[in-house]
Amino acid sequence: CFESLQRRLRACALLSFDTRSVPQLQHPSAEVRECACAGLARLVQQRPALPGLARRDAVRRVGPLLLDPSLAVRETAAGALR
């Protein structure tokens, strides 16, 4: 299980996430949603990105992911909102 999580996180790290990637939070694939949340968590630490995220309603889109069927998505979404 831990190895699987590590593999998924490494795969997410390879993906680029910016404010234009917010729609990925609603992608049909749980893995894409998980990676989008992980990317968002990294992006919110960059102060210049915050206005773009606000314009794209990123927080409003992450909130529902706290109820996602995928545990990994729920956990990653919670991390993005902290």
Short mmCIF file of C-alpha atoms in Angstrom, two decimals:
data_model
loop_
_atom_site.label_atom_id
_atom_site.label_comp_id
_atom_site.label_asym_id
_atom_site.label_seq_id
_atom_site.Cartn_x
_atom_site.Cartn_y
_atom_site.Cartn_z
CA CYS A 1 0.00 0.00 0.00
CA PHE A 2 2.78 2.44 0.95
CA GLU A 3 4.70 1.61 -2.23
CA SER A 4 1.58 2.25 -4.28
CA LEU A 5 1.14 5.65 -2.64
CA GLN A 6 4.78 6.51 -3.32
CA ARG A 7 4.40 5.55 -6.99
CA ARG A 8 1.28 7.70 -7.35
CA LEU A 9 2.95 10.68 -5.70
CA ARG A 10 6.00 10.35 -7.95
CA ALA A 11 3.69 10.26 -10.98
CA CYS A 12 1.92 13.39 -9.69
CA ALA A 13 5.23 15.17 -9.27
CA LEU A 14 5.87 14.69 -12.98
CA LEU A 15 2.70 16.56 -13.89
CA SER A 16 2.70 20.31 -14.14
CA PHE A 17 -0.09 22.12 -12.32
CA ASP A 18 -0.87 25.79 -12.73
CA THR A 19 -3.99 27.92 -12.42
CA ARG A 20 -5.18 26.73 -15.84
CA SER A 21 -5.20 23.15 -14.52
CA VAL A 22 -8.06 23.73 -12.05
CA PRO A 23 -10.53 21.79 -14.29
CA GLN A 24 -8.44 18.66 -13.61
CA LEU A 25 -10.00 18.71 -10.14
CA GLN A 26 -13.23 17.50 -11.79
CA HIS A 27 -11.67 14.92 -14.10
CA PRO A 28 -13.42 11.50 -14.30
CA SER A 29 -10.20 9.70 -13.28
CA ALA A 30 -9.50 9.52 -9.53
CA GLU A 31 -5.76 9.51 -10.20
CA VAL A 32 -5.98 12.76 -12.17
CA ARG A 33 -8.10 14.36 -9.42
CA GLU A 34 -5.58 13.20 -6.82
CA CYS A 35 -2.67 14.63 -8.78
CA ALA A 36 -4.56 17.88 -9.32
CA CYS A 37 -5.09 18.21 -5.56
CA ALA A 38 -1.42 17.47 -4.91
CA GLY A 39 -0.41 20.07 -7.50
CA LEU A 40 -2.78 22.59 -6.00
CA ALA A 41 -1.31 21.97 -2.54
CA ARG A 42 2.12 22.86 -3.93
CA LEU A 43 0.80 25.83 -5.90
CA VAL A 44 -0.95 27.53 -2.97
CA GLN A 45 2.42 27.84 -1.27
CA GLN A 46 3.44 30.25 -4.04
CA ARG A 47 1.95 33.62 -3.14
CA PRO A 48 1.88 34.99 -6.73
CA ALA A 49 -0.41 32.12 -7.77
CA LEU A 50 -3.15 32.93 -5.24
CA PRO A 51 -5.04 35.57 -7.29
CA GLY A 52 -5.24 33.21 -10.27
CA LEU A 53 -6.52 30.40 -8.08
CA ALA A 54 -9.13 32.72 -6.60
CA ARG A 55 -10.29 33.77 -10.08
CA ARG A 56 -10.67 30.13 -11.06
CA ASP A 57 -12.61 29.16 -7.90
CA ALA A 58 -10.05 26.52 -6.94
CA VAL A 59 -11.18 26.25 -3.31
CA ARG A 60 -14.83 25.93 -4.33
CA ARG A 61 -13.86 23.07 -6.62
CA VAL A 62 -11.70 21.27 -4.04
CA GLY A 63 -14.35 21.29 -1.29
CA PRO A 64 -16.58 18.63 -2.88
CA LEU A 65 -13.55 16.37 -3.29
CA LEU A 66 -13.60 15.90 0.48
CA LEU A 67 -16.54 13.58 -0.26
CA ASP A 68 -14.95 11.87 -3.28
CA PRO A 69 -15.44 8.09 -3.57
CA SER A 70 -11.64 7.69 -3.66
CA LEU A 71 -9.91 7.79 -0.27
CA ALA A 72 -6.70 9.02 -1.92
CA VAL A 73 -8.54 11.97 -3.49
CA ARG A 74 -10.24 12.83 -0.18
CA GLU A 75 -6.94 12.81 1.69
CA THR A 76 -5.12 14.84 -0.96
CA ALA A 77 -7.98 17.34 -1.17
CA ALA A 78 -7.84 17.82 2.61
CA GLY A 79 -4.10 18.44 2.33
CA ALA A 80 -4.66 21.03 -0.38
CA LEU A 81 -7.09 22.93 1.83
CA ARG A 82 -4.91 23.04 4.94
#
